[in-house]
Amino acid sequence: MSHGRLGKTDVIQKAFADLDEESLNMFRRFAVKKKYDANHILCYEGDKADTFYIVMSGRLVVTRQLENDDEDFVLGFLQEGQYFGEMALLADEPRAATVTTIMPSEILEFTKEQFEELFGSSPPMARHILLTLSRMVRETDLRAIEDLEARNEELARAYEQLEAAQADRIAKAALEAQLEGAGRAQRSMLPKDLPEVPNYQFAARFEPARHIGGDFYDVRVLDNGLVSVLLADVSDKGAHAALFMGVARTLFWTEERHYLDPVKVVQAVHEGLLQTSRYDMFVTAIYGILDPQTRIFTY
């Protein structure tokens, strides 16, 4: 941990690199700094999620209660410049873990509504969070595999085959639960209701082939009364496709505010994906603008 205490702006920039000035100003305007003593519980596992946190100083521990076990399992530690609470807000689900200060700490806090506004309007923040979630999925996969290999070697010397099989089932169940949570988070980013436009009807049905996939859609009434329509599919399936979908959808949100011409919107999204994506993936999409008055659809 650094000895020099960082200011609010420095911590936000450390948490989310490459923020544009507009997004940074929004972060600064929303952020509420709070101080907590050691052993203060910021959020409990199972509680309803209503806050997003960035650690300004101090150190915190993340724990989870294992089934049929009185002791908490330590998932990791958080320190200056790291954030937490985003997964439950994206999935609109209870907290998956308990976070406790282990020394006096300063925290920047944001309400659920502020987090959603930041996530929807700041592609760098959305990209950073989605890439972090992707890394967590990959690291969980690797940890499960490494743990299983280590257990197999140890159990071959000391335990019965039945115990090894049980450990295998636990690891697979944990991974299955995490994938299901990621799937719910992805589905929460799709619109629950489509807008009502006189003389038109819009409807959608979403059924991923696996827990999570790369299909997405959106219908939005723009400020000028025109209606944007988006239907897209990311190559491949699984967690990486879902995360790539989140980045692409955020780029479409952002660029349609800047351009009326669908060609310019799609070109801008194309350039944004080339600059931000680290995956060898692509998006097939149709994007268009409907004028309800003239009944002309430009795509």
mmCIF file of C-alpha atoms in Angstrom, residues 1-296:
data_model
loop_
_atom_site.group_PDB
_atom_site.id
_atom_site.type_symbol
_atom_site.label_atom_id
_atom_site.label_comp_id
_atom_site.label_asym_id
_atom_site.label_seq_id
_atom_site.Cartn_x
_atom_site.Cartn_y
_atom_site.Cartn_z
ATOM 1 C CA MET A 1 0.000 0.000 0.000
ATOM 2 C CA SER A 2 1.275 3.448 -0.851
ATOM 3 C CA HIS A 3 2.243 5.787 1.948
ATOM 4 C CA GLY A 4 0.893 8.910 0.216
ATOM 5 C CA ARG A 5 -2.899 9.136 0.427
ATOM 6 C CA LEU A 6 -4.575 9.579 -2.940
ATOM 7 C CA GLY A 7 -7.288 12.179 -3.548
ATOM 8 C CA LYS A 8 -10.781 11.379 -4.781
ATOM 9 C CA THR A 9 -9.895 12.044 -8.440
ATOM 10 C CA ASP A 10 -6.714 9.939 -8.263
ATOM 11 C CA VAL A 11 -8.569 6.986 -6.732
ATOM 12 C CA ILE A 12 -11.327 7.113 -9.379
ATOM 13 C CA GLN A 13 -8.727 7.241 -12.152
ATOM 14 C CA LYS A 14 -6.826 4.370 -10.536
ATOM 15 C CA ALA A 15 -10.004 2.286 -10.406
ATOM 16 C CA PHE A 16 -11.068 3.121 -13.977
ATOM 17 C CA ALA A 17 -8.328 4.042 -16.420
ATOM 18 C CA ASP A 18 -9.007 6.160 -19.528
ATOM 19 C CA LEU A 19 -12.117 7.898 -18.191
ATOM 20 C CA ASP A 20 -13.146 10.855 -20.329
ATOM 21 C CA GLU A 21 -13.553 14.219 -18.603
ATOM 22 C CA GLU A 22 -17.360 14.025 -18.665
ATOM 23 C CA SER A 23 -17.397 10.617 -16.965
ATOM 24 C CA LEU A 24 -14.755 11.713 -14.435
ATOM 25 C CA ASN A 25 -16.802 14.791 -13.540
ATOM 26 C CA MET A 26 -19.882 12.589 -13.086
ATOM 27 C CA PHE A 27 -17.927 10.271 -10.765
ATOM 28 C CA ARG A 28 -16.697 13.227 -8.704
ATOM 29 C CA ARG A 29 -20.189 14.716 -8.493
ATOM 30 C CA PHE A 30 -21.792 11.476 -7.326
ATOM 31 C CA ALA A 31 -19.059 10.196 -4.984
ATOM 32 C CA VAL A 32 -19.735 10.397 -1.235
ATOM 33 C CA LYS A 33 -16.644 9.810 0.933
ATOM 34 C CA LYS A 34 -17.217 7.932 4.190
ATOM 35 C CA LYS A 35 -14.806 6.852 6.931
ATOM 36 C CA TYR A 36 -15.089 3.558 8.793
ATOM 37 C CA ASP A 37 -13.239 2.066 11.749
ATOM 38 C CA ALA A 38 -11.702 -1.392 11.660
ATOM 39 C CA ASN A 39 -14.106 -4.372 11.796
ATOM 40 C CA HIS A 40 -16.963 -2.430 10.234
ATOM 41 C CA ILE A 41 -19.163 -4.510 7.906
ATOM 42 C CA LEU A 42 -19.989 -2.533 4.763
ATOM 43 C CA CYS A 43 -22.302 -5.131 3.249
ATOM 44 C CA TYR A 44 -23.614 -8.536 4.307
ATOM 45 C CA GLU A 45 -23.910 -11.629 2.168
ATOM 46 C CA GLY A 46 -27.565 -12.024 1.191
ATOM 47 C CA ASP A 47 -28.495 -8.348 1.693
ATOM 48 C CA LYS A 48 -30.227 -6.366 -1.029
ATOM 49 C CA ALA A 49 -27.697 -4.438 -3.140
ATOM 50 C CA ASP A 50 -28.114 -0.666 -3.223
ATOM 51 C CA THR A 51 -24.536 0.733 -3.187
ATOM 52 C CA PHE A 52 -21.360 0.631 -5.299
ATOM 53 C CA TYR A 53 -18.012 1.149 -3.505
ATOM 54 C CA ILE A 54 -14.484 2.333 -4.402
ATOM 55 C CA VAL A 55 -11.755 1.922 -1.761
ATOM 56 C CA MET A 56 -10.000 5.243 -1.163
ATOM 57 C CA SER A 57 -7.697 4.039 1.638
ATOM 58 C CA GLY A 58 -7.393 1.177 4.108
ATOM 59 C CA ARG A 59 -7.884 -2.555 3.617
ATOM 60 C CA LEU A 60 -10.954 -4.811 3.515
ATOM 61 C CA VAL A 61 -11.590 -8.552 3.536
ATOM 62 C CA VAL A 62 -14.202 -10.335 1.393
ATOM 63 C CA THR A 63 -15.740 -13.457 2.976
ATOM 64 C CA ARG A 64 -18.487 -15.938 2.225
ATOM 65 C CA GLN A 65 -20.347 -18.353 4.486
ATOM 66 C CA LEU A 66 -19.913 -21.931 3.358
ATOM 67 C CA GLU A 67 -22.892 -24.250 3.646
ATOM 68 C CA ASN A 68 -22.852 -26.398 6.804
ATOM 69 C CA ASP A 69 -19.755 -24.565 8.055
ATOM 70 C CA ASP A 70 -19.599 -22.126 10.973
ATOM 71 C CA GLU A 71 -16.465 -20.406 9.665
ATOM 72 C CA ASP A 72 -16.312 -17.830 6.876
ATOM 73 C CA PHE A 73 -14.291 -18.578 3.735
ATOM 74 C CA VAL A 74 -11.951 -15.734 2.733
ATOM 75 C CA LEU A 75 -12.388 -14.907 -0.971
ATOM 76 C CA GLY A 76 -9.830 -12.098 -1.079
ATOM 77 C CA PHE A 77 -8.779 -8.632 0.060
ATOM 78 C CA LEU A 78 -9.459 -5.114 -1.252
ATOM 79 C CA GLN A 79 -7.303 -2.028 -0.999
ATOM 80 C CA GLU A 80 -6.795 1.473 -2.407
ATOM 81 C CA GLY A 81 -8.148 1.937 -5.937
ATOM 82 C CA GLN A 82 -10.217 -1.271 -6.025
ATOM 83 C CA TYR A 83 -14.014 -1.425 -6.202
ATOM 84 C CA PHE A 84 -16.764 -3.870 -5.243
ATOM 85 C CA GLY A 85 -20.528 -4.306 -5.249
ATOM 86 C CA GLU A 86 -20.986 -4.085 -9.030
ATOM 87 C CA MET A 87 -22.036 -7.709 -9.641
ATOM 88 C CA ALA A 88 -25.099 -7.609 -7.388
ATOM 89 C CA LEU A 89 -26.178 -4.259 -8.868
ATOM 90 C CA LEU A 90 -25.838 -5.513 -12.462
ATOM 91 C CA ALA A 91 -27.730 -8.730 -11.708
ATOM 92 C CA ASP A 92 -30.210 -7.033 -9.328
ATOM 93 C CA GLU A 93 -29.566 -9.807 -6.823
ATOM 94 C CA PRO A 94 -28.563 -10.059 -3.131
ATOM 95 C CA ARG A 95 -24.918 -9.594 -2.152
ATOM 96 C CA ALA A 96 -22.819 -12.692 -2.838
ATOM 97 C CA ALA A 97 -20.297 -11.970 -0.053
ATOM 98 C CA THR A 98 -19.656 -9.962 3.110
ATOM 99 C CA VAL A 99 -17.107 -7.122 3.021
ATOM 100 C CA THR A 100 -15.480 -5.955 6.285
ATOM 101 C CA THR A 101 -12.814 -3.349 7.050
ATOM 102 C CA ILE A 102 -9.716 -4.783 8.733
ATOM 103 C CA MET A 103 -8.234 -1.340 9.427
ATOM 104 C CA PRO A 104 -9.577 2.238 9.392
ATOM 105 C CA SER A 105 -10.696 2.866 5.812
ATOM 106 C CA GLU A 106 -12.113 5.600 3.581
ATOM 107 C CA ILE A 107 -14.669 4.562 0.966
ATOM 108 C CA LEU A 108 -16.291 6.371 -1.978
ATOM 109 C CA GLU A 109 -19.926 5.325 -2.209
ATOM 110 C CA PHE A 110 -22.479 5.596 -5.032
ATOM 111 C CA THR A 111 -26.193 4.760 -5.002
ATOM 112 C CA LYS A 112 -27.667 2.079 -7.265
ATOM 113 C CA GLU A 113 -29.246 4.766 -9.475
ATOM 114 C CA GLN A 114 -25.945 6.634 -9.795
ATOM 115 C CA PHE A 115 -24.089 3.402 -10.648
ATOM 116 C CA GLU A 116 -26.604 2.583 -13.397
ATOM 117 C CA GLU A 117 -26.254 6.082 -14.846
ATOM 118 C CA LEU A 118 -22.448 5.831 -14.775
ATOM 119 C CA PHE A 119 -22.458 2.329 -16.303
ATOM 120 C CA GLY A 120 -24.826 3.381 -19.094
ATOM 121 C CA SER A 121 -23.058 6.605 -20.023
ATOM 122 C CA SER A 122 -19.367 5.717 -19.540
ATOM 123 C CA PRO A 123 -17.995 3.112 -21.992
ATOM 124 C CA PRO A 124 -14.550 3.076 -20.258
ATOM 125 C CA MET A 125 -16.177 2.192 -16.917
ATOM 126 C CA ALA A 126 -18.465 -0.425 -18.488
ATOM 127 C CA ARG A 127 -15.538 -1.912 -20.402
ATOM 128 C CA HIS A 128 -13.364 -2.074 -17.272
ATOM 129 C CA ILE A 129 -16.087 -3.773 -15.210
ATOM 130 C CA LEU A 130 -16.915 -6.271 -17.953
ATOM 131 C CA LEU A 131 -13.250 -7.127 -18.485
ATOM 132 C CA THR A 132 -12.859 -7.557 -14.710
ATOM 133 C CA LEU A 133 -15.829 -9.933 -14.606
ATOM 134 C CA SER A 134 -14.351 -11.832 -17.553
ATOM 135 C CA ARG A 135 -11.030 -12.157 -15.715
ATOM 136 C CA MET A 136 -12.859 -13.381 -12.610
ATOM 137 C CA VAL A 137 -14.578 -16.119 -14.638
ATOM 138 C CA ARG A 138 -11.264 -17.194 -16.182
ATOM 139 C CA GLU A 139 -9.460 -17.110 -12.819
ATOM 140 C CA THR A 140 -12.252 -19.120 -11.199
ATOM 141 C CA ASP A 141 -11.904 -21.715 -13.938
ATOM 142 C CA LEU A 142 -8.141 -21.913 -13.385
ATOM 143 C CA ARG A 143 -8.482 -22.042 -9.598
ATOM 144 C CA ALA A 144 -11.043 -24.846 -9.865
ATOM 145 C CA ILE A 145 -8.752 -26.835 -12.168
ATOM 146 C CA GLU A 146 -5.623 -26.208 -10.063
ATOM 147 C CA ASP A 147 -7.463 -27.027 -6.862
ATOM 148 C CA LEU A 148 -8.845 -30.221 -8.336
ATOM 149 C CA GLU A 149 -5.399 -31.334 -9.547
ATOM 150 C CA ALA A 150 -3.839 -30.628 -6.152
ATOM 151 C CA ARG A 151 -6.620 -32.485 -4.366
ATOM 152 C CA ASN A 152 -6.325 -35.471 -6.685
ATOM 153 C CA GLU A 153 -2.591 -35.765 -5.981
ATOM 154 C CA GLU A 154 -3.099 -35.478 -2.235
ATOM 155 C CA LEU A 155 -6.084 -37.776 -2.075
ATOM 156 C CA ALA A 156 -4.242 -40.428 -4.105
ATOM 157 C CA ARG A 157 -1.834 -40.718 -1.189
ATOM 158 C CA ALA A 158 -4.103 -40.220 1.792
ATOM 159 C CA TYR A 159 -7.842 -40.442 1.077
ATOM 160 C CA GLU A 160 -10.415 -42.681 -0.540
ATOM 161 C CA GLN A 161 -11.595 -42.118 -4.141
ATOM 162 C CA LEU A 162 -15.024 -41.160 -2.870
ATOM 163 C CA GLU A 163 -13.687 -38.041 -1.130
ATOM 164 C CA ALA A 164 -11.916 -36.955 -4.337
ATOM 165 C CA ALA A 165 -15.156 -37.294 -6.284
ATOM 166 C CA GLN A 166 -16.970 -35.214 -3.676
ATOM 167 C CA ALA A 167 -14.393 -32.422 -3.968
ATOM 168 C CA ASP A 168 -14.839 -32.534 -7.736
ATOM 169 C CA ARG A 169 -18.604 -32.084 -7.408
ATOM 170 C CA ILE A 170 -18.150 -29.105 -5.096
ATOM 171 C CA ALA A 171 -15.822 -27.367 -7.543
ATOM 172 C CA LYS A 172 -18.207 -27.991 -10.456
ATOM 173 C CA ALA A 173 -21.200 -26.783 -8.442
ATOM 174 C CA ALA A 174 -19.397 -23.557 -7.524
ATOM 175 C CA LEU A 175 -18.532 -22.887 -11.172
ATOM 176 C CA GLU A 176 -22.092 -23.670 -12.236
ATOM 177 C CA ALA A 177 -23.448 -21.180 -9.683
ATOM 178 C CA GLN A 178 -21.095 -18.463 -10.881
ATOM 179 C CA LEU A 179 -22.061 -19.015 -14.534
ATOM 180 C CA GLU A 180 -25.734 -18.841 -13.602
ATOM 181 C CA GLY A 181 -25.088 -15.546 -11.793
ATOM 182 C CA ALA A 182 -23.264 -14.183 -14.841
ATOM 183 C CA GLY A 183 -26.218 -15.229 -16.998
ATOM 184 C CA ARG A 184 -28.648 -13.330 -14.788
ATOM 185 C CA ALA A 185 -26.351 -10.286 -14.927
ATOM 186 C CA GLN A 186 -26.323 -10.433 -18.728
ATOM 187 C CA ARG A 187 -30.112 -10.765 -18.961
ATOM 188 C CA SER A 188 -30.520 -7.784 -16.628
ATOM 189 C CA MET A 189 -28.786 -5.591 -19.237
ATOM 190 C CA LEU A 190 -31.495 -6.349 -21.817
ATOM 191 C CA PRO A 191 -34.604 -4.124 -21.801
ATOM 192 C CA LYS A 192 -37.447 -5.514 -19.696
ATOM 193 C CA ASP A 193 -40.076 -3.511 -21.591
ATOM 194 C CA LEU A 194 -40.028 -2.163 -25.130
ATOM 195 C CA PRO A 195 -41.435 1.311 -25.826
ATOM 196 C CA GLU A 196 -44.970 1.935 -27.013
ATOM 197 C CA VAL A 197 -45.072 3.788 -30.330
ATOM 198 C CA PRO A 198 -48.430 4.662 -31.947
ATOM 199 C CA ASN A 199 -49.264 2.360 -34.906
ATOM 200 C CA TYR A 200 -46.315 0.051 -34.136
ATOM 201 C CA GLN A 201 -45.720 -2.973 -31.932
ATOM 202 C CA PHE A 202 -42.362 -4.234 -30.677
ATOM 203 C CA ALA A 203 -41.736 -7.580 -28.963
ATOM 204 C CA ALA A 204 -38.726 -9.756 -28.133
ATOM 205 C CA ARG A 205 -37.979 -13.247 -26.823
ATOM 206 C CA PHE A 206 -34.553 -14.194 -25.468
ATOM 207 C CA GLU A 207 -33.451 -17.807 -24.917
ATOM 208 C CA PRO A 208 -29.648 -18.328 -24.740
ATOM 209 C CA ALA A 209 -28.307 -21.732 -25.813
ATOM 210 C CA ARG A 210 -26.199 -21.845 -22.621
ATOM 211 C CA HIS A 211 -26.237 -19.963 -19.325
ATOM 212 C CA ILE A 212 -24.930 -16.901 -21.119
ATOM 213 C CA GLY A 213 -24.600 -15.890 -24.754
ATOM 214 C CA GLY A 214 -23.965 -12.966 -27.024
ATOM 215 C CA ASP A 215 -27.376 -12.074 -28.469
ATOM 216 C CA PHE A 216 -28.802 -8.670 -27.643
ATOM 217 C CA TYR A 217 -31.458 -6.248 -28.802
ATOM 218 C CA ASP A 218 -32.840 -2.812 -27.999
ATOM 219 C CA VAL A 219 -35.608 -0.435 -29.091
ATOM 220 C CA ARG A 220 -35.316 3.149 -27.899
ATOM 221 C CA VAL A 221 -37.350 6.320 -28.518
ATOM 222 C CA LEU A 222 -34.815 9.089 -29.152
ATOM 223 C CA ASP A 223 -35.175 12.707 -28.037
ATOM 224 C CA ASN A 224 -36.286 13.777 -31.528
ATOM 225 C CA GLY A 225 -39.147 11.264 -31.608
ATOM 226 C CA LEU A 226 -37.367 8.820 -33.912
ATOM 227 C CA VAL A 227 -37.018 5.183 -32.846
ATOM 228 C CA SER A 228 -33.718 3.282 -32.888
ATOM 229 C CA VAL A 229 -33.886 -0.482 -33.432
ATOM 230 C CA LEU A 230 -30.950 -2.800 -32.718
ATOM 231 C CA LEU A 231 -30.662 -6.572 -33.151
ATOM 232 C CA ALA A 232 -27.243 -8.189 -32.796
ATOM 233 C CA ASP A 233 -25.352 -11.401 -32.131
ATOM 234 C CA VAL A 234 -21.786 -11.782 -30.864
ATOM 235 C CA SER A 235 -19.745 -14.611 -32.337
ATOM 236 C CA ASP A 236 -19.427 -17.694 -30.113
ATOM 237 C CA LYS A 237 -21.248 -18.365 -26.813
ATOM 238 C CA GLY A 238 -20.405 -18.229 -23.138
ATOM 239 C CA ALA A 239 -18.971 -15.656 -20.734
ATOM 240 C CA HIS A 240 -16.652 -13.898 -23.194
ATOM 241 C CA ALA A 241 -19.496 -13.433 -25.686
ATOM 242 C CA ALA A 242 -21.719 -11.945 -22.968
ATOM 243 C CA LEU A 243 -19.021 -9.510 -21.869
ATOM 244 C CA PHE A 244 -18.296 -8.527 -25.470
ATOM 245 C CA MET A 245 -22.044 -7.986 -25.886
ATOM 246 C CA GLY A 246 -22.054 -5.578 -22.917
ATOM 247 C CA VAL A 247 -19.263 -3.464 -24.416
ATOM 248 C CA ALA A 248 -20.937 -3.381 -27.852
ATOM 249 C CA ARG A 249 -24.330 -2.438 -26.429
ATOM 250 C CA THR A 250 -22.844 0.401 -24.383
ATOM 251 C CA LEU A 251 -21.072 1.710 -27.506
ATOM 252 C CA PHE A 252 -24.364 1.693 -29.441
ATOM 253 C CA TRP A 253 -25.998 3.641 -26.576
ATOM 254 C CA THR A 254 -23.264 6.225 -26.620
ATOM 255 C CA GLU A 255 -22.859 6.701 -30.365
ATOM 256 C CA GLU A 256 -26.564 7.034 -31.179
ATOM 257 C CA ARG A 257 -26.542 10.191 -29.038
ATOM 258 C CA HIS A 258 -23.939 11.690 -31.341
ATOM 259 C CA TYR A 259 -25.193 10.711 -34.816
ATOM 260 C CA LEU A 260 -28.572 10.486 -36.569
ATOM 261 C CA ASP A 261 -27.168 8.537 -39.527
ATOM 262 C CA PRO A 262 -27.190 4.764 -38.737
ATOM 263 C CA VAL A 263 -24.110 4.273 -40.939
ATOM 264 C CA LYS A 264 -22.104 6.716 -38.814
ATOM 265 C CA VAL A 265 -23.349 5.082 -35.606
ATOM 266 C CA VAL A 266 -22.271 1.605 -36.747
ATOM 267 C CA GLN A 267 -18.923 2.887 -38.045
ATOM 268 C CA ALA A 268 -18.248 4.548 -34.679
ATOM 269 C CA VAL A 269 -19.174 1.334 -32.816
ATOM 270 C CA HIS A 270 -16.910 -0.631 -35.179
ATOM 271 C CA GLU A 271 -13.960 1.662 -34.414
ATOM 272 C CA GLY A 272 -14.719 1.541 -30.683
ATOM 273 C CA LEU A 273 -14.676 -2.267 -30.643
ATOM 274 C CA LEU A 274 -11.381 -2.360 -32.535
ATOM 275 C CA GLN A 275 -9.813 0.001 -29.994
ATOM 276 C CA THR A 276 -11.203 -1.570 -26.807
ATOM 277 C CA SER A 277 -11.620 -5.300 -27.411
ATOM 278 C CA ARG A 278 -8.938 -7.775 -26.469
ATOM 279 C CA TYR A 279 -10.882 -10.750 -27.821
ATOM 280 C CA ASP A 280 -10.779 -12.256 -31.301
ATOM 281 C CA MET A 281 -14.545 -11.848 -31.655
ATOM 282 C CA PHE A 282 -17.013 -9.909 -33.773
ATOM 283 C CA VAL A 283 -20.632 -8.720 -33.750
ATOM 284 C CA THR A 284 -23.204 -9.240 -36.489
ATOM 285 C CA ALA A 285 -25.850 -6.529 -36.157
ATOM 286 C CA ILE A 286 -28.627 -4.607 -37.832
ATOM 287 C CA TYR A 287 -29.134 -1.070 -36.562
ATOM 288 C CA GLY A 288 -31.679 1.344 -37.957
ATOM 289 C CA ILE A 289 -33.755 4.449 -37.350
ATOM 290 C CA LEU A 290 -37.544 4.390 -37.770
ATOM 291 C CA ASP A 291 -39.449 7.608 -38.456
ATOM 292 C CA PRO A 292 -42.971 6.846 -37.139
ATOM 293 C CA GLN A 293 -44.428 9.775 -39.088
ATOM 294 C CA THR A 294 -43.065 8.978 -42.566
ATOM 295 C CA ARG A 295 -42.913 5.194 -41.857
ATOM 296 C CA ILE A 296 -39.372 5.137 -43.307
#
